[in-house]
PDB file of C-alpha atoms in Angstrom:
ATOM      1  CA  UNK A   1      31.000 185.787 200.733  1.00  0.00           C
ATOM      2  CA  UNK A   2      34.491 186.081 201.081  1.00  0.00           C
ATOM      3  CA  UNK A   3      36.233 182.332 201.629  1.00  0.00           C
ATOM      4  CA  UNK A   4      38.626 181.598 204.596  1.00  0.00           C
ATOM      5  CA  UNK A   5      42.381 181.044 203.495  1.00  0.00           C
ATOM      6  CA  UNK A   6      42.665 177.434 204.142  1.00  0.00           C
ATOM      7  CA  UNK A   7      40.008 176.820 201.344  1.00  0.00           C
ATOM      8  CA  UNK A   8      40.978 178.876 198.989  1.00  0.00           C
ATOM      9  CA  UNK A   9      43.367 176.087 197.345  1.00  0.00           C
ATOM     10  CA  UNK A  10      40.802 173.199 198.217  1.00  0.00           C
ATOM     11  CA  UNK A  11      37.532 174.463 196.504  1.00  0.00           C
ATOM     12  CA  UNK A  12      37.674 174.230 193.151  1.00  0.00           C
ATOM     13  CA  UNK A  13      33.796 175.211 192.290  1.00  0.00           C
ATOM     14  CA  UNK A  14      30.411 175.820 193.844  1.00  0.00           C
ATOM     15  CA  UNK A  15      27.909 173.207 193.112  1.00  0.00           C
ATOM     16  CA  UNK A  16      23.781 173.720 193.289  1.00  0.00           C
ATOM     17  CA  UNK A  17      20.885 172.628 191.709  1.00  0.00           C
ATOM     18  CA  UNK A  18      17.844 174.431 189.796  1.00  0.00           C
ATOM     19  CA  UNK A  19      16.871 176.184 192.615  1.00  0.00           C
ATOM     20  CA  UNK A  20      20.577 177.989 193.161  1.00  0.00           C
ATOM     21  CA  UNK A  21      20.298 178.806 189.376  1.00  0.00           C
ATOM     22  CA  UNK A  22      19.268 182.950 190.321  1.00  0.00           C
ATOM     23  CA  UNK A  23      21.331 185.427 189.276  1.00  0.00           C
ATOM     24  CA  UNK A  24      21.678 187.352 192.699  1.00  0.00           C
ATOM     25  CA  UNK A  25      22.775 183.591 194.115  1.00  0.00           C
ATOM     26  CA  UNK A  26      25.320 183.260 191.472  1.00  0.00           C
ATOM     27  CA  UNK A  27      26.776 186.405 190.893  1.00  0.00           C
ATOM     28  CA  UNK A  28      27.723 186.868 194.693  1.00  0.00           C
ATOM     29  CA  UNK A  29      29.619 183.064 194.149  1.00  0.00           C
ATOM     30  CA  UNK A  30      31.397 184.712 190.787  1.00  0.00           C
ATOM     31  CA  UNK A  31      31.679 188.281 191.959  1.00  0.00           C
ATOM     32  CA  UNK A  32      32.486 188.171 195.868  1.00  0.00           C
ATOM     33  CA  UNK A  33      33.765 184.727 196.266  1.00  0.00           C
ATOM     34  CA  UNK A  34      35.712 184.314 193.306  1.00  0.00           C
ATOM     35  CA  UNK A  35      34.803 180.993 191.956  1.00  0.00           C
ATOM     36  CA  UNK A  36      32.549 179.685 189.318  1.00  0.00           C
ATOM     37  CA  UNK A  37      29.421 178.094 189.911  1.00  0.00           C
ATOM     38  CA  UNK A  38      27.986 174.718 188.358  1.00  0.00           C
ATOM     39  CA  UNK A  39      24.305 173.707 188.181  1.00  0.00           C
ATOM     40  CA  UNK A  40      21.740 173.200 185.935  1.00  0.00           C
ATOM     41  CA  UNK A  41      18.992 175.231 184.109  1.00  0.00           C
ATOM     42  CA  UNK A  42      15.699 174.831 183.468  1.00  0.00           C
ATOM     43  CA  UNK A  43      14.738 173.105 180.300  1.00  0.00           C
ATOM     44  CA  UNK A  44      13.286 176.496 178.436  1.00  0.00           C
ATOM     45  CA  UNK A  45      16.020 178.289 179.861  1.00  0.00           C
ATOM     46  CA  UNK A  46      16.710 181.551 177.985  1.00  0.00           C
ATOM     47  CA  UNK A  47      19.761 181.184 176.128  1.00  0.00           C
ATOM     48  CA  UNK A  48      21.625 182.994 173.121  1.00  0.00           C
ATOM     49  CA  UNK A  49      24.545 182.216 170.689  1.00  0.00           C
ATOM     50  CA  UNK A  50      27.223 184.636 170.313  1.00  0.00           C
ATOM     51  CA  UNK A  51      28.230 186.057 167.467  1.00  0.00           C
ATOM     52  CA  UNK A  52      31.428 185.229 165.941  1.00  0.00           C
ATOM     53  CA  UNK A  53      31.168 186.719 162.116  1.00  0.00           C
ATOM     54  CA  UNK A  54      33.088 189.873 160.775  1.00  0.00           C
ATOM     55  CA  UNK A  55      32.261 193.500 161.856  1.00  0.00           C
ATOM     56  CA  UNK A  56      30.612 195.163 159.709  1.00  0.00           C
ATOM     57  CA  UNK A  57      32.534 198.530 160.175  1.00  0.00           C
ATOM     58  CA  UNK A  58      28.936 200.414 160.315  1.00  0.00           C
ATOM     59  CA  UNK A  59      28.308 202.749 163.046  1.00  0.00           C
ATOM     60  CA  UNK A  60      26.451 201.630 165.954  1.00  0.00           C
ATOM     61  CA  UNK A  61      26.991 199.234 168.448  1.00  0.00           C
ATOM     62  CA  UNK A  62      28.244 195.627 166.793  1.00  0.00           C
ATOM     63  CA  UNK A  63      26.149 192.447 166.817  1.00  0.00           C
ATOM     64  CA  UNK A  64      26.943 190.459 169.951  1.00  0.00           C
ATOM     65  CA  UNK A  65      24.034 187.624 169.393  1.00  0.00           C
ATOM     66  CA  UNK A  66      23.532 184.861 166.431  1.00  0.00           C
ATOM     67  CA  UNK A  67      19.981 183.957 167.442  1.00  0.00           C
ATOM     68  CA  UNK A  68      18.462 181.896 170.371  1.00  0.00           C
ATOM     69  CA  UNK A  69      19.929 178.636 171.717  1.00  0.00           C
ATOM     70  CA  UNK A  70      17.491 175.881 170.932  1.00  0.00           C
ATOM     71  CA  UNK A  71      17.841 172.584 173.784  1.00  0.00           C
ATOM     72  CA  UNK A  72      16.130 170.531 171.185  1.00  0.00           C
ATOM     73  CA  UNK A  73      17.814 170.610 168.237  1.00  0.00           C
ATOM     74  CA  UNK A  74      21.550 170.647 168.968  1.00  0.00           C
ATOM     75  CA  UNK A  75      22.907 171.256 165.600  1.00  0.00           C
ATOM     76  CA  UNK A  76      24.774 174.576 166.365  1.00  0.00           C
ATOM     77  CA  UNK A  77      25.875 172.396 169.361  1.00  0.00           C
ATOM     78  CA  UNK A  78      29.407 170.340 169.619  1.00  0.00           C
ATOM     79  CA  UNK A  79      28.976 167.149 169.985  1.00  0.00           C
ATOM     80  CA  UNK A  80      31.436 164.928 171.917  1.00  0.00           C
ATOM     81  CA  UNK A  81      32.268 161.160 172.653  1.00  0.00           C
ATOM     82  CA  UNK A  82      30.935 159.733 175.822  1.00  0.00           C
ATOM     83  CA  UNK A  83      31.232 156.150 177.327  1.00  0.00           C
ATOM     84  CA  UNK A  84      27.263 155.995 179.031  1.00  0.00           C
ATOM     85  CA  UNK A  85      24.355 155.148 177.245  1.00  0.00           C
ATOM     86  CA  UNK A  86      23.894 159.126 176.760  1.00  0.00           C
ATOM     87  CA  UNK A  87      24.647 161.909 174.362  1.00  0.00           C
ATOM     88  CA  UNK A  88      26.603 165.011 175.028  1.00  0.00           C
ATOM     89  CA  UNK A  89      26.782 168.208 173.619  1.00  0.00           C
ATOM     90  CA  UNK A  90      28.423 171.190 174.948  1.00  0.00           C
ATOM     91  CA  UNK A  91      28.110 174.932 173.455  1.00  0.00           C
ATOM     92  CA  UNK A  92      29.290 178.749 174.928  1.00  0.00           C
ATOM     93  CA  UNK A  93      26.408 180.667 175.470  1.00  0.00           C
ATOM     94  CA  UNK A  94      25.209 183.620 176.892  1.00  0.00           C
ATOM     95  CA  UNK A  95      22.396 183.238 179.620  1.00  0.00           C
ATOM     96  CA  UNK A  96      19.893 185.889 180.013  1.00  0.00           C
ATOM     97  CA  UNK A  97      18.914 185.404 183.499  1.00  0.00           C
ATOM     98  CA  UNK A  98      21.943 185.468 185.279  1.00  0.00           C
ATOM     99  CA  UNK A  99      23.139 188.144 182.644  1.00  0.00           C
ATOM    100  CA  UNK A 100      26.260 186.503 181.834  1.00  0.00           C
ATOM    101  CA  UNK A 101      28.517 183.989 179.735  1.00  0.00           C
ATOM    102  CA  UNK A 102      28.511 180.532 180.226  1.00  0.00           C
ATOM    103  CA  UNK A 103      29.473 176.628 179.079  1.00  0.00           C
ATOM    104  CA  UNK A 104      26.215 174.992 178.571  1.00  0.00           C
ATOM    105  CA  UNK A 105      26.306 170.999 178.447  1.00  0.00           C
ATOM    106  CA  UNK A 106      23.240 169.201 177.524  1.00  0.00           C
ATOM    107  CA  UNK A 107      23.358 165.357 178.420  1.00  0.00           C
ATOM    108  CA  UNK A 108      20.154 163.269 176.443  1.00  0.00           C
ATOM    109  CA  UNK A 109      19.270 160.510 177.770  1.00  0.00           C
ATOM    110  CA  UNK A 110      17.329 157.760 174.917  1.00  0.00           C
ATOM    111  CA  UNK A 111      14.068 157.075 175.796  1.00  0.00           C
ATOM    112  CA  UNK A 112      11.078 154.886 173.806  1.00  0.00           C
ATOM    113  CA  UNK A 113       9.115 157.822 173.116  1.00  0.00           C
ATOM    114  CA  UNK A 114      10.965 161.042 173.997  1.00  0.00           C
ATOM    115  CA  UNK A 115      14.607 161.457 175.088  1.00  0.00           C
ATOM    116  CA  UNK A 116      15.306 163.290 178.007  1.00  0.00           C
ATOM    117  CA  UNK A 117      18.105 165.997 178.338  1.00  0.00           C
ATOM    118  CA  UNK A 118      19.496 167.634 181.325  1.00  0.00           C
ATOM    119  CA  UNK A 119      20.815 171.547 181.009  1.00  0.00           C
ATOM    120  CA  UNK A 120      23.870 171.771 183.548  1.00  0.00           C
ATOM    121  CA  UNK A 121      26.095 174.792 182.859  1.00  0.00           C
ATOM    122  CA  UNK A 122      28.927 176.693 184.512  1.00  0.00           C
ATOM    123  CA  UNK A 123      29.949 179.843 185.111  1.00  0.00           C
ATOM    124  CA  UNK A 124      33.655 179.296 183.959  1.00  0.00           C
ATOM    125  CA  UNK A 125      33.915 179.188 179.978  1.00  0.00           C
ATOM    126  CA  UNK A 126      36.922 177.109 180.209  1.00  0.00           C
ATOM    127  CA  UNK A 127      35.753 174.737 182.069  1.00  0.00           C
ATOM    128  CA  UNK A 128      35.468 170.980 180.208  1.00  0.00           C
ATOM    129  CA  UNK A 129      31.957 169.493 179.833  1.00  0.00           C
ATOM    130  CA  UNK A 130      33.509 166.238 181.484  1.00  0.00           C
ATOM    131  CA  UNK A 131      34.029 168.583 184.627  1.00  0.00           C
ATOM    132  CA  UNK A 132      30.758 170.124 184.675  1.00  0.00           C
ATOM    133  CA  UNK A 133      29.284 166.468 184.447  1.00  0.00           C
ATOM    134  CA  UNK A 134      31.534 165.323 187.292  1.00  0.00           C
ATOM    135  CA  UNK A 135      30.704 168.030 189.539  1.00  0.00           C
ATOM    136  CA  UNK A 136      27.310 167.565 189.429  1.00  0.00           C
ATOM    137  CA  UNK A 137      27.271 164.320 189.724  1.00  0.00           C
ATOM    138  CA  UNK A 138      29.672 164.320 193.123  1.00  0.00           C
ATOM    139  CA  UNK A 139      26.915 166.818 194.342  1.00  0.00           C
ATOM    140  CA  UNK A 140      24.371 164.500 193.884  1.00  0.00           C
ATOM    141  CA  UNK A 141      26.363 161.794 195.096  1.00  0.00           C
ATOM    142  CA  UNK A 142      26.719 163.750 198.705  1.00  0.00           C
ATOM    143  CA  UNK A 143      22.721 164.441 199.060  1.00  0.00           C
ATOM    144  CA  UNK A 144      23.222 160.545 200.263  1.00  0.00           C
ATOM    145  CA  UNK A 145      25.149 160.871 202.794  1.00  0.00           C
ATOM    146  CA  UNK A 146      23.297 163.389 204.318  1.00  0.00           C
ATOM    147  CA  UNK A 147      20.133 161.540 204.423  1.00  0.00           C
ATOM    148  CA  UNK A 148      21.925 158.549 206.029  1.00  0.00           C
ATOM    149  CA  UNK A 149      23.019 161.137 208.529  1.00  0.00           C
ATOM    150  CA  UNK A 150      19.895 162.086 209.497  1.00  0.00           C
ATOM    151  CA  UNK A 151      17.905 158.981 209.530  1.00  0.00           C
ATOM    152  CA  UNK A 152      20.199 156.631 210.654  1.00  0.00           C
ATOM    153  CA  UNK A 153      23.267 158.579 212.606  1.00  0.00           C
ATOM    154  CA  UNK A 154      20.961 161.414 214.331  1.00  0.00           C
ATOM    155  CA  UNK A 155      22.303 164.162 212.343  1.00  0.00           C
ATOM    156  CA  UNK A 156      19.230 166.276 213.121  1.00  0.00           C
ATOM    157  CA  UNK A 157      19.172 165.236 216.715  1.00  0.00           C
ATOM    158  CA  UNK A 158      21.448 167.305 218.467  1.00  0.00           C
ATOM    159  CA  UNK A 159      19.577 170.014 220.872  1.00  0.00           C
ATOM    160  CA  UNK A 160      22.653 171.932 222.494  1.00  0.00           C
ATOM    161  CA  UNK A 161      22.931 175.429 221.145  1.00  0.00           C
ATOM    162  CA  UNK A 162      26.982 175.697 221.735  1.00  0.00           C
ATOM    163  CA  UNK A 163      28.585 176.227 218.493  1.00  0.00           C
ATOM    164  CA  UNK A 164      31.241 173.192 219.468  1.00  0.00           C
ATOM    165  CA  UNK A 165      28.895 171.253 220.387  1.00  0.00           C
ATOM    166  CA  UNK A 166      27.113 171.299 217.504  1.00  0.00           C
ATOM    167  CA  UNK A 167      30.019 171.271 215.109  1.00  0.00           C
ATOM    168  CA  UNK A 168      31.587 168.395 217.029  1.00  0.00           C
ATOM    169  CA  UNK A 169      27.807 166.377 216.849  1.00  0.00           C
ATOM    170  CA  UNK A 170      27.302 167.254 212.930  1.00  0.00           C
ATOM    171  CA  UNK A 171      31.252 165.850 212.417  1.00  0.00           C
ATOM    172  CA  UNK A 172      30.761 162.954 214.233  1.00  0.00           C
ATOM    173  CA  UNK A 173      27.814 162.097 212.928  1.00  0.00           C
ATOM    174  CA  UNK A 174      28.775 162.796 208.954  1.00  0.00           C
ATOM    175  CA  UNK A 175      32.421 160.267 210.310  1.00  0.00           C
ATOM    176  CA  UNK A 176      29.898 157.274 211.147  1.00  0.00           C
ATOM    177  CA  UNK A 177      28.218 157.625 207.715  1.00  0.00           C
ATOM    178  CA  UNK A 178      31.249 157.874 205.858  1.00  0.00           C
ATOM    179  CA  UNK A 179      32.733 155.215 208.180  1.00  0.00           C
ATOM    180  CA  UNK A 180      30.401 153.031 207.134  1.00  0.00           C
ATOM    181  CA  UNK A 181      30.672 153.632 203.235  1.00  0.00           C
ATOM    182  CA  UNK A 182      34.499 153.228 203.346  1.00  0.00           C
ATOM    183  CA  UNK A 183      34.150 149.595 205.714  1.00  0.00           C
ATOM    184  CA  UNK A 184      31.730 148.457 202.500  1.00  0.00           C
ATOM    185  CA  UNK A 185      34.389 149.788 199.530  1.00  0.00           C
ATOM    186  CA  UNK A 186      36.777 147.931 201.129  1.00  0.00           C
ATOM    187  CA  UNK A 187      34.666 145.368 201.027  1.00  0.00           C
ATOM    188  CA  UNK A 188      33.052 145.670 197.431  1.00  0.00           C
ATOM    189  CA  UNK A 189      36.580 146.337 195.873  1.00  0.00           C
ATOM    190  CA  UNK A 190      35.307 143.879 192.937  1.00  0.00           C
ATOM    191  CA  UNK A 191      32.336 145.496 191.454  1.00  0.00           C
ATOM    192  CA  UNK A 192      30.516 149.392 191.678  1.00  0.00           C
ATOM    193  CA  UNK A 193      29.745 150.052 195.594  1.00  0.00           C
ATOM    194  CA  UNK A 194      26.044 148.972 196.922  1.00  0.00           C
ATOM    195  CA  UNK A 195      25.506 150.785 200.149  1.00  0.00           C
ATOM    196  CA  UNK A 196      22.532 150.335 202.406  1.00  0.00           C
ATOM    197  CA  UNK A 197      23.360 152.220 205.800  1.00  0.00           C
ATOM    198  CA  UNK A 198      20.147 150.752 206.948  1.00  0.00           C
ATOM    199  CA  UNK A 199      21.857 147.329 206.286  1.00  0.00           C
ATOM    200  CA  UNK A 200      25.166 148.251 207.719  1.00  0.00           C
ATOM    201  CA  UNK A 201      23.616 149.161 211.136  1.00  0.00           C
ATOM    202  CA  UNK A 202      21.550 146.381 211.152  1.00  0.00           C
ATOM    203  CA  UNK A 203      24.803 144.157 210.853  1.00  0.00           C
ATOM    204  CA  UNK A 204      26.351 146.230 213.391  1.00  0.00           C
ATOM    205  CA  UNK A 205      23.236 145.524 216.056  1.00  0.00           C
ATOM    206  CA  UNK A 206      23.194 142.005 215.633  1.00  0.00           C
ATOM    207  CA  UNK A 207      27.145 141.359 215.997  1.00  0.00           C
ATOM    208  CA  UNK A 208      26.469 143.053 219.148  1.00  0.00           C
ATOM    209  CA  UNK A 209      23.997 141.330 220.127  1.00  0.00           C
ATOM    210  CA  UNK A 210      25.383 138.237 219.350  1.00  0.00           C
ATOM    211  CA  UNK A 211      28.299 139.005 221.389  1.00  0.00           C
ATOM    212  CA  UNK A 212      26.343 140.031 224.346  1.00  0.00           C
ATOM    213  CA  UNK A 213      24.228 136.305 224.419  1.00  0.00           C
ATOM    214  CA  UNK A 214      27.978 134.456 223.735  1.00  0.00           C
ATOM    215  CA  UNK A 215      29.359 136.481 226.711  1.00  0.00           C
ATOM    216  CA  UNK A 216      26.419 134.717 228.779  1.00  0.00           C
ATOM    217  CA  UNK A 217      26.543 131.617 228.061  1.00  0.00           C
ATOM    218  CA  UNK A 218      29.895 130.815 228.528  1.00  0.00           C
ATOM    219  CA  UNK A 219      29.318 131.672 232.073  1.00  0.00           C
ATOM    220  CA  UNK A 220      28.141 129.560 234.878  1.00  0.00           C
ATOM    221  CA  UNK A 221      25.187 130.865 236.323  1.00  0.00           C
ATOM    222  CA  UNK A 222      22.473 130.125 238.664  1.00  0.00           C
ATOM    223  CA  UNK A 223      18.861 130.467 237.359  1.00  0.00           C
ATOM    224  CA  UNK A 224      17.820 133.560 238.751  1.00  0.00           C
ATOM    225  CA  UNK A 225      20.615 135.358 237.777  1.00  0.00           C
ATOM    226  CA  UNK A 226      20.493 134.331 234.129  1.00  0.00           C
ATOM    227  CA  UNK A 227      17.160 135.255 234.339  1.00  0.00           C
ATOM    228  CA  UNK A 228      18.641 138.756 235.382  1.00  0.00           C
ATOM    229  CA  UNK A 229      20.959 139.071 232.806  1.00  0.00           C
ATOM    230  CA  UNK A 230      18.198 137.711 230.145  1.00  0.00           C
ATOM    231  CA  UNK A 231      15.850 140.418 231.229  1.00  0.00           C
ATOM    232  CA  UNK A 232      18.793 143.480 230.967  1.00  0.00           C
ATOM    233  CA  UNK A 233      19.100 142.201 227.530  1.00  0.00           C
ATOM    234  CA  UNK A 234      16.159 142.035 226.331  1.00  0.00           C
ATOM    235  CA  UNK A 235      15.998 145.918 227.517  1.00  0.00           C
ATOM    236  CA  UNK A 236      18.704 146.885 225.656  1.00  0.00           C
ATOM    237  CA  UNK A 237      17.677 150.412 223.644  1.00  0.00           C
ATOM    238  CA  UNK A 238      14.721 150.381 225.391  1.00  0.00           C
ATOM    239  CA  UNK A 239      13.802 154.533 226.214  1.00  0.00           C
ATOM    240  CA  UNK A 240      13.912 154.846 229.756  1.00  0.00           C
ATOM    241  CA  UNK A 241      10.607 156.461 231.129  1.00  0.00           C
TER     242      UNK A 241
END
């Protein structure tokens, strides 16, 4: 899993979800590729405090735990300021499954009967809890685009089997989506983005189709050949047989 040289400055973490959360998964991201890992746990995810008090000076091997990490009661947990409607709390920790230290951040959300909390974590220890939060959220933030792709810009569609080909299809196709996104910032610029690619190529078909009656009837033409040109459009995107 070793990363090509032109991305070793540009990739500043691997992002995944619960499912990515193994410990063969992650410690080939740590171990081979050199760069820490953010996702999120499980909610009864299997974690322990460290333990920071004196040595004893006995013989035997020294205490390294200070009792399990509860995700309910966040006590032991530090808490810090955050501008959503959430809590945050944030705590070093060592994970039992993947067999290794890591910064756990619990976000709780208020509900009207129980509170929800998400576990995200990463494998980095320095690593700030506004980070790990980021992260995650710009991975979430990109499952989007990909579904546009492939129900509105035929991301799925491409049946050559040339590498090129397929690069060049998967490129183009991930351009129009994000194409689209950056033609709605622009025009958004006022308030948070709302972006309906559905919407967009709608807007896009009928401009063109608008176009396409304007550039017939500002021609002179005899009946039948309007008729003609009438009938082609009505057949535009129509599958041929």
């Amino acid at each position: 899993m070793q990363r090509p040289d032109h991305l070793r400055q540009q990739v500043q973490a691997v992002v995944g979800d619960a499912y990515d959360t193994k410990v063969n998964f992650v410690a080939r991201v740590v171990d081979e590729g050199q760069l820490p890992f953010v996702g999120k746990m499980r909610k009864d995810a299997n974690l322990k405090h460290r333990f920071t008090g004196p040595r004893t000076g006995k013989p035997g091997r020294p205490q390294l735990y200070d009792g399990k990490v509860s995700l309910h009661d966040h006590s032991r947990w530090d808490a810090l300021p955050w501008a959503d409607e959430c809590m945050v709390y944030t705590v070093m920790a060592y994970a039992v499954s993947l067999k290794r230290q890591v910064r756990v951040v619990a976000v709780c959300w208020p509900g009207s009967r129980t509170r929800r909390t998400e576990v995200l974590f990463s494998t980095s220890t320095t690593m700030t809890a506004a980070t790990i939060i980021a992260l995650y959220r710009a991975r979430f933030s990109m499952e989007f685009l990909f579904r546009d792709g492939k129900q509105f810009a035929g991301l799925s569609e491409c049946q050559s089997r040339q590498v090129e080909t397929l690069h060049f299809h998967w490129n183009m196709a991930l351009m129009a989506v994000s194409t689209a996104r950056w033609s709605q910032l622009r025009a958004q610029r006022a308030g948070p983005l709302v972006f309906s690619m559905e919407d967009e190529k709608r807007r896009a078909y009928n401009a063109f189709f608008a176009e396409k009656i304007l550039s017939i009837l500002t021609q002179e033409q005899t009946g039948q050949k309007c008729e003609d040109l009438l009938a082609d459009l009505l057949s535009i995107g129509v599958k041929a047989a």
